[in-house]
Amino acid sequence: LGGVLEDLGDLAGARAAYERALVIFEKAYGPDHPDVSTAVNNLGNVLLKLGDLAGARAAYERALMISKVAYGPDHPDVATAVNNLGRVLQELGDHAGARAAYERALATISHFLPKDHPDVQIVQSNLDALED
């Protein structure tokens, strides 16, 4: 529901849905489960769109921590979390931090996927846009 509301432009509704999903996942699985990481990441995405950069950063950092513990540092889900953290760092004006995050995400995801894969292209595009 959160994704649909977000796609429809109802960011407040999406935020509420993502927050509700997060509570449910935390109760069902505990605070450090990979599904919690996904819910936190989704919340971070909508917070970023709402302009809550501090909230988005905290969400992405939590998602990254959970993913690293669950999967290890060199997993595609970790790369996604690092890429998202780079996005918020870029919005915060920390271009060096964003560059480092994008480069790390690109190195990780490129290990698993070919250069022409959409997930690789997203990270590469983020890095390219930073350098413009």
PDB file of C-alpha atoms in Angstrom:
ATOM      1  CA  LEU A   1       0.000   0.000   0.000  1.00  0.00           C
ATOM      2  CA  GLY A   2       2.826   2.393   0.827  1.00  0.00           C
ATOM      3  CA  GLY A   3       4.365   1.906  -2.609  1.00  0.00           C
ATOM      4  CA  VAL A   4       1.067   2.534  -4.376  1.00  0.00           C
ATOM      5  CA  LEU A   5       0.388   5.657  -2.335  1.00  0.00           C
ATOM      6  CA  GLU A   6       3.909   6.873  -3.018  1.00  0.00           C
ATOM      7  CA  ASP A   7       3.458   6.292  -6.757  1.00  0.00           C
ATOM      8  CA  LEU A   8       0.171   8.204  -6.601  1.00  0.00           C
ATOM      9  CA  GLY A   9       1.928  11.143  -4.954  1.00  0.00           C
ATOM     10  CA  ASP A  10       0.296  10.694  -1.548  1.00  0.00           C
ATOM     11  CA  LEU A  11       3.543  10.941   0.388  1.00  0.00           C
ATOM     12  CA  ALA A  12       1.863  11.465   3.767  1.00  0.00           C
ATOM     13  CA  GLY A  13      -0.251   8.369   3.200  1.00  0.00           C
ATOM     14  CA  ALA A  14       2.771   6.418   2.028  1.00  0.00           C
ATOM     15  CA  ARG A  15       4.702   7.454   5.114  1.00  0.00           C
ATOM     16  CA  ALA A  16       1.886   6.283   7.371  1.00  0.00           C
ATOM     17  CA  ALA A  17       1.664   2.942   5.541  1.00  0.00           C
ATOM     18  CA  TYR A  18       5.423   2.399   5.694  1.00  0.00           C
ATOM     19  CA  GLU A  19       5.502   3.279   9.386  1.00  0.00           C
ATOM     20  CA  ARG A  20       2.673   0.819  10.047  1.00  0.00           C
ATOM     21  CA  ALA A  21       4.464  -1.904   8.076  1.00  0.00           C
ATOM     22  CA  LEU A  22       7.644  -1.227  10.023  1.00  0.00           C
ATOM     23  CA  VAL A  23       5.866  -1.684  13.347  1.00  0.00           C
ATOM     24  CA  ILE A  24       4.339  -4.953  12.144  1.00  0.00           C
ATOM     25  CA  PHE A  25       7.665  -6.316  10.877  1.00  0.00           C
ATOM     26  CA  GLU A  26       9.474  -5.333  14.087  1.00  0.00           C
ATOM     27  CA  LYS A  27       6.831  -7.105  16.180  1.00  0.00           C
ATOM     28  CA  ALA A  28       6.812 -10.190  13.990  1.00  0.00           C
ATOM     29  CA  TYR A  29      10.547 -10.578  13.321  1.00  0.00           C
ATOM     30  CA  GLY A  30      12.441  -8.371  15.748  1.00  0.00           C
ATOM     31  CA  PRO A  31      14.334  -5.146  15.025  1.00  0.00           C
ATOM     32  CA  ASP A  32      17.219  -6.660  13.066  1.00  0.00           C
ATOM     33  CA  HIS A  33      15.458  -8.803  10.467  1.00  0.00           C
ATOM     34  CA  PRO A  34      16.067  -8.186   6.739  1.00  0.00           C
ATOM     35  CA  ASP A  35      12.352  -7.471   6.212  1.00  0.00           C
ATOM     36  CA  VAL A  36      12.692  -4.676   8.765  1.00  0.00           C
ATOM     37  CA  SER A  37      15.567  -3.326   6.686  1.00  0.00           C
ATOM     38  CA  THR A  38      13.318  -3.238   3.616  1.00  0.00           C
ATOM     39  CA  ALA A  39      10.575  -1.427   5.538  1.00  0.00           C
ATOM     40  CA  VAL A  40      13.054   1.095   6.949  1.00  0.00           C
ATOM     41  CA  ASN A  41      14.524   1.653   3.482  1.00  0.00           C
ATOM     42  CA  ASN A  42      11.057   2.281   2.020  1.00  0.00           C
ATOM     43  CA  LEU A  43      10.353   4.754   4.795  1.00  0.00           C
ATOM     44  CA  GLY A  44      13.669   6.452   4.049  1.00  0.00           C
ATOM     45  CA  ASN A  45      12.681   6.841   0.407  1.00  0.00           C
ATOM     46  CA  VAL A  46       9.455   8.650   1.260  1.00  0.00           C
ATOM     47  CA  LEU A  47      11.151  10.766   3.934  1.00  0.00           C
ATOM     48  CA  LEU A  48      13.679  11.858   1.323  1.00  0.00           C
ATOM     49  CA  LYS A  49      10.855  12.848  -1.026  1.00  0.00           C
ATOM     50  CA  LEU A  50       9.195  14.742   1.827  1.00  0.00           C
ATOM     51  CA  GLY A  51      12.413  16.687   2.420  1.00  0.00           C
ATOM     52  CA  ASP A  52      13.104  15.130   5.818  1.00  0.00           C
ATOM     53  CA  LEU A  53      16.788  14.616   5.109  1.00  0.00           C
ATOM     54  CA  ALA A  54      17.744  13.826   8.707  1.00  0.00           C
ATOM     55  CA  GLY A  55      14.973  11.241   8.953  1.00  0.00           C
ATOM     56  CA  ALA A  56      15.909   9.729   5.589  1.00  0.00           C
ATOM     57  CA  ARG A  57      19.567   9.537   6.594  1.00  0.00           C
ATOM     58  CA  ALA A  58      18.725   7.818   9.869  1.00  0.00           C
ATOM     59  CA  ALA A  59      16.467   5.352   8.051  1.00  0.00           C
ATOM     60  CA  TYR A  60      19.075   4.544   5.403  1.00  0.00           C
ATOM     61  CA  GLU A  61      21.805   4.141   8.021  1.00  0.00           C
ATOM     62  CA  ARG A  62      19.596   1.733   9.981  1.00  0.00           C
ATOM     63  CA  ALA A  63      18.729  -0.237   6.840  1.00  0.00           C
ATOM     64  CA  LEU A  64      22.428  -0.433   5.994  1.00  0.00           C
ATOM     65  CA  MET A  65      23.353  -1.671   9.464  1.00  0.00           C
ATOM     66  CA  ILE A  66      20.676  -4.381   9.404  1.00  0.00           C
ATOM     67  CA  SER A  67      21.625  -5.511   5.895  1.00  0.00           C
ATOM     68  CA  LYS A  68      25.336  -5.686   6.719  1.00  0.00           C
ATOM     69  CA  VAL A  69      24.677  -7.858   9.755  1.00  0.00           C
ATOM     70  CA  ALA A  70      22.170 -10.063   7.938  1.00  0.00           C
ATOM     71  CA  TYR A  71      24.067 -10.530   4.669  1.00  0.00           C
ATOM     72  CA  GLY A  72      27.652  -9.394   5.147  1.00  0.00           C
ATOM     73  CA  PRO A  73      29.265  -6.285   3.660  1.00  0.00           C
ATOM     74  CA  ASP A  74      29.379  -7.463   0.033  1.00  0.00           C
ATOM     75  CA  HIS A  75      25.738  -8.269  -0.733  1.00  0.00           C
ATOM     76  CA  PRO A  76      23.518  -6.546  -3.334  1.00  0.00           C
ATOM     77  CA  ASP A  77      21.061  -5.436  -0.632  1.00  0.00           C
ATOM     78  CA  VAL A  78      23.946  -3.732   1.157  1.00  0.00           C
ATOM     79  CA  ALA A  79      24.860  -1.999  -2.103  1.00  0.00           C
ATOM     80  CA  THR A  80      21.294  -0.716  -2.401  1.00  0.00           C
ATOM     81  CA  ALA A  81      21.415   0.664   1.139  1.00  0.00           C
ATOM     82  CA  VAL A  82      24.785   2.325   0.485  1.00  0.00           C
ATOM     83  CA  ASN A  83      23.481   3.848  -2.753  1.00  0.00           C
ATOM     84  CA  ASN A  84      20.443   5.255  -0.937  1.00  0.00           C
ATOM     85  CA  LEU A  85      22.654   6.692   1.773  1.00  0.00           C
ATOM     86  CA  GLY A  86      24.673   8.334  -0.991  1.00  0.00           C
ATOM     87  CA  ARG A  87      21.499   9.965  -2.305  1.00  0.00           C
ATOM     88  CA  VAL A  88      20.733  11.613   1.016  1.00  0.00           C
ATOM     89  CA  LEU A  89      24.356  12.605   1.557  1.00  0.00           C
ATOM     90  CA  GLN A  90      24.250  14.296  -1.845  1.00  0.00           C
ATOM     91  CA  GLU A  91      21.079  16.162  -0.866  1.00  0.00           C
ATOM     92  CA  LEU A  92      22.781  17.220   2.365  1.00  0.00           C
ATOM     93  CA  GLY A  93      25.670  18.682   0.356  1.00  0.00           C
ATOM     94  CA  ASP A  94      28.209  16.037   1.414  1.00  0.00           C
ATOM     95  CA  HIS A  95      29.463  15.346  -2.098  1.00  0.00           C
ATOM     96  CA  ALA A  96      32.611  13.546  -0.930  1.00  0.00           C
ATOM     97  CA  GLY A  97      30.525  11.224   1.242  1.00  0.00           C
ATOM     98  CA  ALA A  98      28.036  10.684  -1.558  1.00  0.00           C
ATOM     99  CA  ARG A  99      30.821   9.906  -4.034  1.00  0.00           C
ATOM    100  CA  ALA A 100      32.358   7.383  -1.656  1.00  0.00           C
ATOM    101  CA  ALA A 101      28.972   5.753  -1.092  1.00  0.00           C
ATOM    102  CA  TYR A 102      28.167   5.552  -4.806  1.00  0.00           C
ATOM    103  CA  GLU A 103      31.607   4.144  -5.623  1.00  0.00           C
ATOM    104  CA  ARG A 104      31.280   1.528  -2.888  1.00  0.00           C
ATOM    105  CA  ALA A 105      27.773   0.603  -4.019  1.00  0.00           C
ATOM    106  CA  LEU A 106      28.902   0.357  -7.642  1.00  0.00           C
ATOM    107  CA  ALA A 107      31.862  -1.861  -6.779  1.00  0.00           C
ATOM    108  CA  THR A 108      29.646  -4.184  -4.756  1.00  0.00           C
ATOM    109  CA  ILE A 109      26.725  -4.455  -7.151  1.00  0.00           C
ATOM    110  CA  SER A 110      28.999  -4.777 -10.204  1.00  0.00           C
ATOM    111  CA  HIS A 111      30.451  -7.901  -8.636  1.00  0.00           C
ATOM    112  CA  PHE A 112      27.046  -9.599  -8.895  1.00  0.00           C
ATOM    113  CA  LEU A 113      25.383  -8.026 -11.921  1.00  0.00           C
ATOM    114  CA  PRO A 114      26.469  -7.090 -15.467  1.00  0.00           C
ATOM    115  CA  LYS A 115      27.130  -3.460 -16.364  1.00  0.00           C
ATOM    116  CA  ASP A 116      23.922  -3.203 -18.367  1.00  0.00           C
ATOM    117  CA  HIS A 117      21.688  -4.365 -15.495  1.00  0.00           C
ATOM    118  CA  PRO A 118      19.218  -1.647 -14.388  1.00  0.00           C
ATOM    119  CA  ASP A 119      20.409  -1.771 -10.760  1.00  0.00           C
ATOM    120  CA  VAL A 120      24.000  -1.153 -11.852  1.00  0.00           C
ATOM    121  CA  GLN A 121      22.860   1.626 -14.175  1.00  0.00           C
ATOM    122  CA  ILE A 122      21.000   3.390 -11.343  1.00  0.00           C
ATOM    123  CA  VAL A 123      24.115   3.542  -9.186  1.00  0.00           C
ATOM    124  CA  GLN A 124      26.296   4.571 -12.140  1.00  0.00           C
ATOM    125  CA  SER A 125      23.792   7.293 -13.036  1.00  0.00           C
ATOM    126  CA  ASN A 126      23.850   8.610  -9.475  1.00  0.00           C
ATOM    127  CA  LEU A 127      27.638   8.752  -9.543  1.00  0.00           C
ATOM    128  CA  ASP A 128      27.676  10.397 -12.989  1.00  0.00           C
ATOM    129  CA  ALA A 129      25.133  13.020 -11.889  1.00  0.00           C
ATOM    130  CA  LEU A 130      27.273  13.869  -8.892  1.00  0.00           C
ATOM    131  CA  GLU A 131      30.226  14.612 -11.121  1.00  0.00           C
ATOM    132  CA  ASP A 132      28.246  17.009 -13.373  1.00  0.00           C
TER     133      ASP A 132
END
